[in-house]
PDB file of C-alpha atoms in Angstrom:
ATOM      1  CA  MET A   1      -9.163  11.905  -5.965  1.00  0.00           C
ATOM      2  CA  ALA A   2      -9.901  10.723  -9.656  1.00  0.00           C
ATOM      3  CA  VAL A   3      -9.199  13.939 -11.217  1.00  0.00           C
ATOM      4  CA  ARG A   4      -5.966  14.375  -9.387  1.00  0.00           C
ATOM      5  CA  ARG A   5      -4.963  10.916 -10.524  1.00  0.00           C
ATOM      6  CA  ARG A   6      -5.834  11.682 -14.301  1.00  0.00           C
ATOM      7  CA  GLU A   7      -3.879  14.843 -14.066  1.00  0.00           C
ATOM      8  CA  PHE A   8      -0.994  13.280 -12.800  1.00  0.00           C
ATOM      9  CA  ILE A   9      -1.295  10.436 -15.409  1.00  0.00           C
ATOM     10  CA  LEU A  10      -1.463  12.910 -18.138  1.00  0.00           C
ATOM     11  CA  ASP A  11       1.603  14.614 -16.711  1.00  0.00           C
ATOM     12  CA  ILE A  12       3.566  11.394 -17.055  1.00  0.00           C
ATOM     13  CA  ILE A  13       2.226  10.860 -20.513  1.00  0.00           C
ATOM     14  CA  SER A  14       3.368  14.502 -21.608  1.00  0.00           C
ATOM     15  CA  GLY A  15       6.985  13.957 -20.037  1.00  0.00           C
ATOM     16  CA  LYS A  16       6.372  16.399 -17.230  1.00  0.00           C
ATOM     17  CA  ILE A  17       7.072  13.602 -14.816  1.00  0.00           C
ATOM     18  CA  LYS A  18      10.171  11.182 -15.478  1.00  0.00           C
ATOM     19  CA  ALA A  19       9.729   7.665 -16.270  1.00  0.00           C
ATOM     20  CA  VAL A  20      10.349   5.043 -13.353  1.00  0.00           C
ATOM     21  CA  ASP A  21      13.528   2.996 -13.381  1.00  0.00           C
ATOM     22  CA  ASP A  22      11.622  -0.250 -12.932  1.00  0.00           C
ATOM     23  CA  ALA A  23       8.996  -0.306 -15.518  1.00  0.00           C
ATOM     24  CA  GLU A  24       8.444  -4.155 -15.136  1.00  0.00           C
ATOM     25  CA  LYS A  25       7.480  -3.911 -11.520  1.00  0.00           C
ATOM     26  CA  LEU A  26       5.278  -0.843 -12.280  1.00  0.00           C
ATOM     27  CA  CYS A  27       3.525  -2.978 -14.988  1.00  0.00           C
ATOM     28  CA  VAL A  28       3.166  -6.086 -12.738  1.00  0.00           C
ATOM     29  CA  MET A  29       1.442  -3.750 -10.288  1.00  0.00           C
ATOM     30  CA  LEU A  30      -0.821  -2.207 -12.729  1.00  0.00           C
ATOM     31  CA  TRP A  31      -1.610  -5.230 -14.456  1.00  0.00           C
ATOM     32  CA  GLN A  32      -2.922  -6.670 -11.066  1.00  0.00           C
ATOM     33  CA  VAL A  33      -5.063  -3.453 -10.557  1.00  0.00           C
ATOM     34  CA  MET A  34      -6.327  -4.006 -14.039  1.00  0.00           C
ATOM     35  CA  ARG A  35      -7.230  -7.638 -13.461  1.00  0.00           C
ATOM     36  CA  ASP A  36      -8.710  -7.306  -9.846  1.00  0.00           C
ATOM     37  CA  SER A  37     -10.864  -4.223 -10.881  1.00  0.00           C
ATOM     38  CA  ASN A  38     -12.071  -6.017 -14.063  1.00  0.00           C
ATOM     39  CA  ALA A  39     -10.684  -2.949 -16.205  1.00  0.00           C
ATOM     40  CA  TYR A  40     -12.052  -2.780 -19.567  1.00  0.00           C
ATOM     41  CA  ILE A  41      -9.909  -1.666 -22.478  1.00  0.00           C
ATOM     42  CA  SER A  42     -11.057  -0.094 -25.636  1.00  0.00           C
ATOM     43  CA  ASN A  43      -9.871   2.572 -28.054  1.00  0.00           C
ATOM     44  CA  SER A  44     -12.881   4.528 -26.958  1.00  0.00           C
ATOM     45  CA  SER A  45     -11.700   4.448 -23.493  1.00  0.00           C
ATOM     46  CA  PHE A  46      -8.228   5.797 -24.302  1.00  0.00           C
ATOM     47  CA  LEU A  47     -10.010   8.447 -26.613  1.00  0.00           C
ATOM     48  CA  SER A  48     -12.189   9.818 -23.538  1.00  0.00           C
ATOM     49  CA  TYR A  49      -9.370   9.520 -21.104  1.00  0.00           C
ATOM     50  CA  ILE A  50      -6.997  11.690 -23.332  1.00  0.00           C
ATOM     51  CA  ALA A  51      -9.522  14.401 -24.555  1.00  0.00           C
ATOM     52  CA  GLY A  52     -11.302  14.544 -21.082  1.00  0.00           C
ATOM     53  CA  LYS A  53     -14.927  13.679 -22.302  1.00  0.00           C
ATOM     54  CA  SER A  54     -16.674  11.227 -23.868  1.00  0.00           C
ATOM     55  CA  SER A  55     -15.329  10.080 -27.337  1.00  0.00           C
ATOM     56  CA  TYR A  56     -18.760  10.345 -28.714  1.00  0.00           C
ATOM     57  CA  ASP A  57     -18.656  14.216 -28.029  1.00  0.00           C
ATOM     58  CA  LEU A  58     -15.501  14.567 -29.938  1.00  0.00           C
ATOM     59  CA  GLN A  59     -15.712  16.532 -33.318  1.00  0.00           C
ATOM     60  CA  ASP A  60     -13.970  14.762 -36.421  1.00  0.00           C
ATOM     61  CA  ASP A  61     -10.880  16.817 -36.173  1.00  0.00           C
ATOM     62  CA  GLU A  62     -10.805  16.584 -32.418  1.00  0.00           C
ATOM     63  CA  ARG A  63     -11.053  12.849 -32.686  1.00  0.00           C
ATOM     64  CA  ALA A  64      -8.403  12.555 -35.143  1.00  0.00           C
ATOM     65  CA  ALA A  65      -5.981  14.552 -33.312  1.00  0.00           C
ATOM     66  CA  THR A  66      -6.794  12.746 -30.012  1.00  0.00           C
ATOM     67  CA  GLN A  67      -6.569   9.490 -32.190  1.00  0.00           C
ATOM     68  CA  GLU A  68      -2.768  10.520 -32.936  1.00  0.00           C
ATOM     69  CA  LYS A  69      -2.039  11.040 -29.204  1.00  0.00           C
ATOM     70  CA  VAL A  70      -3.545   7.754 -28.323  1.00  0.00           C
ATOM     71  CA  ASP A  71      -1.661   5.742 -31.114  1.00  0.00           C
ATOM     72  CA  LYS A  72       1.675   7.255 -29.603  1.00  0.00           C
ATOM     73  CA  LEU A  73       1.093   5.782 -26.141  1.00  0.00           C
ATOM     74  CA  ASN A  74       3.543   3.145 -25.054  1.00  0.00           C
ATOM     75  CA  VAL A  75       2.397   0.145 -23.272  1.00  0.00           C
ATOM     76  CA  VAL A  76       3.478   1.531 -19.776  1.00  0.00           C
ATOM     77  CA  GLU A  77       1.089   4.644 -20.422  1.00  0.00           C
ATOM     78  CA  GLN A  78      -1.584   2.552 -21.921  1.00  0.00           C
ATOM     79  CA  THR A  79      -1.336   0.322 -18.640  1.00  0.00           C
ATOM     80  CA  LEU A  80      -1.610   3.486 -16.490  1.00  0.00           C
ATOM     81  CA  ILE A  81      -4.629   4.659 -18.153  1.00  0.00           C
ATOM     82  CA  SER A  82      -6.275   1.280 -18.208  1.00  0.00           C
ATOM     83  CA  ALA A  83      -5.619   0.771 -14.466  1.00  0.00           C
ATOM     84  CA  ASP A  84      -7.010   4.183 -13.594  1.00  0.00           C
ATOM     85  CA  LYS A  85     -10.139   3.445 -15.938  1.00  0.00           C
ATOM     86  CA  GLY A  86     -10.390  -0.008 -14.074  1.00  0.00           C
ATOM     87  CA  ILE A  87     -10.762   1.429 -10.541  1.00  0.00           C
ATOM     88  CA  GLU A  88     -13.453   4.199 -11.844  1.00  0.00           C
ATOM     89  CA  SER A  89     -16.327   1.994 -11.002  1.00  0.00           C
ATOM     90  CA  LEU A  90     -14.966   0.363  -7.691  1.00  0.00           C
ATOM     91  CA  GLU A  91     -17.100   1.080  -4.692  1.00  0.00           C
ATOM     92  CA  PHE A  92     -15.339   1.571  -1.276  1.00  0.00           C
ATOM     93  CA  THR A  93     -18.391   0.688   0.851  1.00  0.00           C
ATOM     94  CA  GLU A  94     -20.909  -2.183   0.903  1.00  0.00           C
ATOM     95  CA  TRP A  95     -24.535  -1.197   1.061  1.00  0.00           C
ATOM     96  CA  ASN A  96     -24.445  -0.778   4.727  1.00  0.00           C
ATOM     97  CA  GLY A  97     -21.445   1.856   4.957  1.00  0.00           C
ATOM     98  CA  VAL A  98     -18.884  -1.093   5.681  1.00  0.00           C
ATOM     99  CA  PHE A  99     -15.631  -0.613   3.949  1.00  0.00           C
ATOM    100  CA  ARG A 100     -14.851  -2.799   1.343  1.00  0.00           C
ATOM    101  CA  LYS A 101     -11.545  -4.216   1.849  1.00  0.00           C
ATOM    102  CA  ASN A 102     -11.040  -5.618  -1.563  1.00  0.00           C
ATOM    103  CA  THR A 103     -11.417  -2.041  -2.888  1.00  0.00           C
ATOM    104  CA  GLY A 104      -8.977  -0.915  -0.497  1.00  0.00           C
ATOM    105  CA  ARG A 105      -6.376  -3.515  -1.397  1.00  0.00           C
ATOM    106  CA  ILE A 106      -6.684  -2.693  -5.017  1.00  0.00           C
ATOM    107  CA  MET A 107      -6.386   0.981  -4.428  1.00  0.00           C
ATOM    108  CA  LYS A 108      -3.267   0.810  -2.341  1.00  0.00           C
ATOM    109  CA  ILE A 109      -1.574  -1.309  -5.241  1.00  0.00           C
ATOM    110  CA  PHE A 110      -2.397   1.462  -7.662  1.00  0.00           C
ATOM    111  CA  TYR A 111      -1.467   4.252  -5.295  1.00  0.00           C
ATOM    112  CA  GLU A 112       1.902   2.417  -4.599  1.00  0.00           C
ATOM    113  CA  ALA A 113       2.417   2.285  -8.317  1.00  0.00           C
ATOM    114  CA  LEU A 114       1.809   6.074  -8.871  1.00  0.00           C
ATOM    115  CA  GLY A 115       4.079   6.586  -5.809  1.00  0.00           C
ATOM    116  CA  MET A 116       6.933   5.141  -7.807  1.00  0.00           C
ATOM    117  CA  TYR A 117       6.289   8.486  -9.744  1.00  0.00           C
ATOM    118  CA  GLY A 118       6.269  10.516  -6.769  1.00  0.00           C
ATOM    119  CA  PHE A 119       2.544  10.488  -6.339  1.00  0.00           C
ATOM    120  CA  SER A 120       1.058  10.713  -2.871  1.00  0.00           C
ATOM    121  CA  TYR A 121      -1.992  11.018  -0.787  1.00  0.00           C
ATOM    122  CA  SER A 122      -3.370  14.864  -1.083  1.00  0.00           C
ATOM    123  CA  SER A 123      -4.588  14.699   2.592  1.00  0.00           C
ATOM    124  CA  ASP A 124      -4.938  12.344   5.466  1.00  0.00           C
ATOM    125  CA  ASP A 125      -8.674  11.958   4.667  1.00  0.00           C
ATOM    126  CA  GLU A 126      -7.691  10.693   1.458  1.00  0.00           C
ATOM    127  CA  ALA A 127      -5.375   7.990   2.990  1.00  0.00           C
ATOM    128  CA  LYS A 128      -7.964   7.101   5.442  1.00  0.00           C
ATOM    129  CA  LEU A 129     -10.505   6.603   2.670  1.00  0.00           C
ATOM    130  CA  VAL A 130      -8.181   4.380   0.840  1.00  0.00           C
ATOM    131  CA  GLU A 131      -6.953   2.536   3.946  1.00  0.00           C
ATOM    132  CA  GLY A 132     -10.507   1.848   5.307  1.00  0.00           C
ATOM    133  CA  THR A 133     -10.023   3.895   8.674  1.00  0.00           C
ATOM    134  CA  HIS A 134     -11.915   7.233   7.870  1.00  0.00           C
ATOM    135  CA  ASP A 135     -14.775   7.986  10.078  1.00  0.00           C
ATOM    136  CA  LEU A 136     -17.238   7.961   7.429  1.00  0.00           C
ATOM    137  CA  TYR A 137     -17.271   4.081   7.238  1.00  0.00           C
ATOM    138  CA  ILE A 138     -19.477   2.033   9.551  1.00  0.00           C
ATOM    139  CA  GLN A 139     -17.453  -0.454  11.694  1.00  0.00           C
ATOM    140  CA  GLU A 140     -18.183  -3.990  11.018  1.00  0.00           C
ATOM    141  CA  GLU A 141     -19.909  -5.760  14.010  1.00  0.00           C
ATOM    142  CA  LYS A 142     -17.671  -8.569  15.555  1.00  0.00           C
ATOM    143  CA  LYS A 143     -19.524 -11.764  15.503  1.00  0.00           C
TER     144      LYS A 143
END
């Protein structure tokens, strides 16, 4: 899921995917994802995202070329990257295998935002994982 999202976002940045008409709505949704996922924003995280590897592993010339790309990112592109980085550490389950509804809520908002560009679930399994209906989840006992 994460690899496909990253590739999609990089296609947006490269211009292969057309910009959305309602950038304000998009940014509001992405900002909510960033806020609710406690996204951490740093130049290093942008470098790593664009390069596809840790910024610590970049050689000097590679770092300079990647920094040029980062410096050219517009606010929408930076927000897309930050939201995607924010959801990286979200857990879909509690310790006991029960679906975390808050994670699902955040992921649904992010997928809806990406959907404005034409992104969709790659499979029914992916949709069920995000929506909390997959068989892998333990059903919470009703009290």
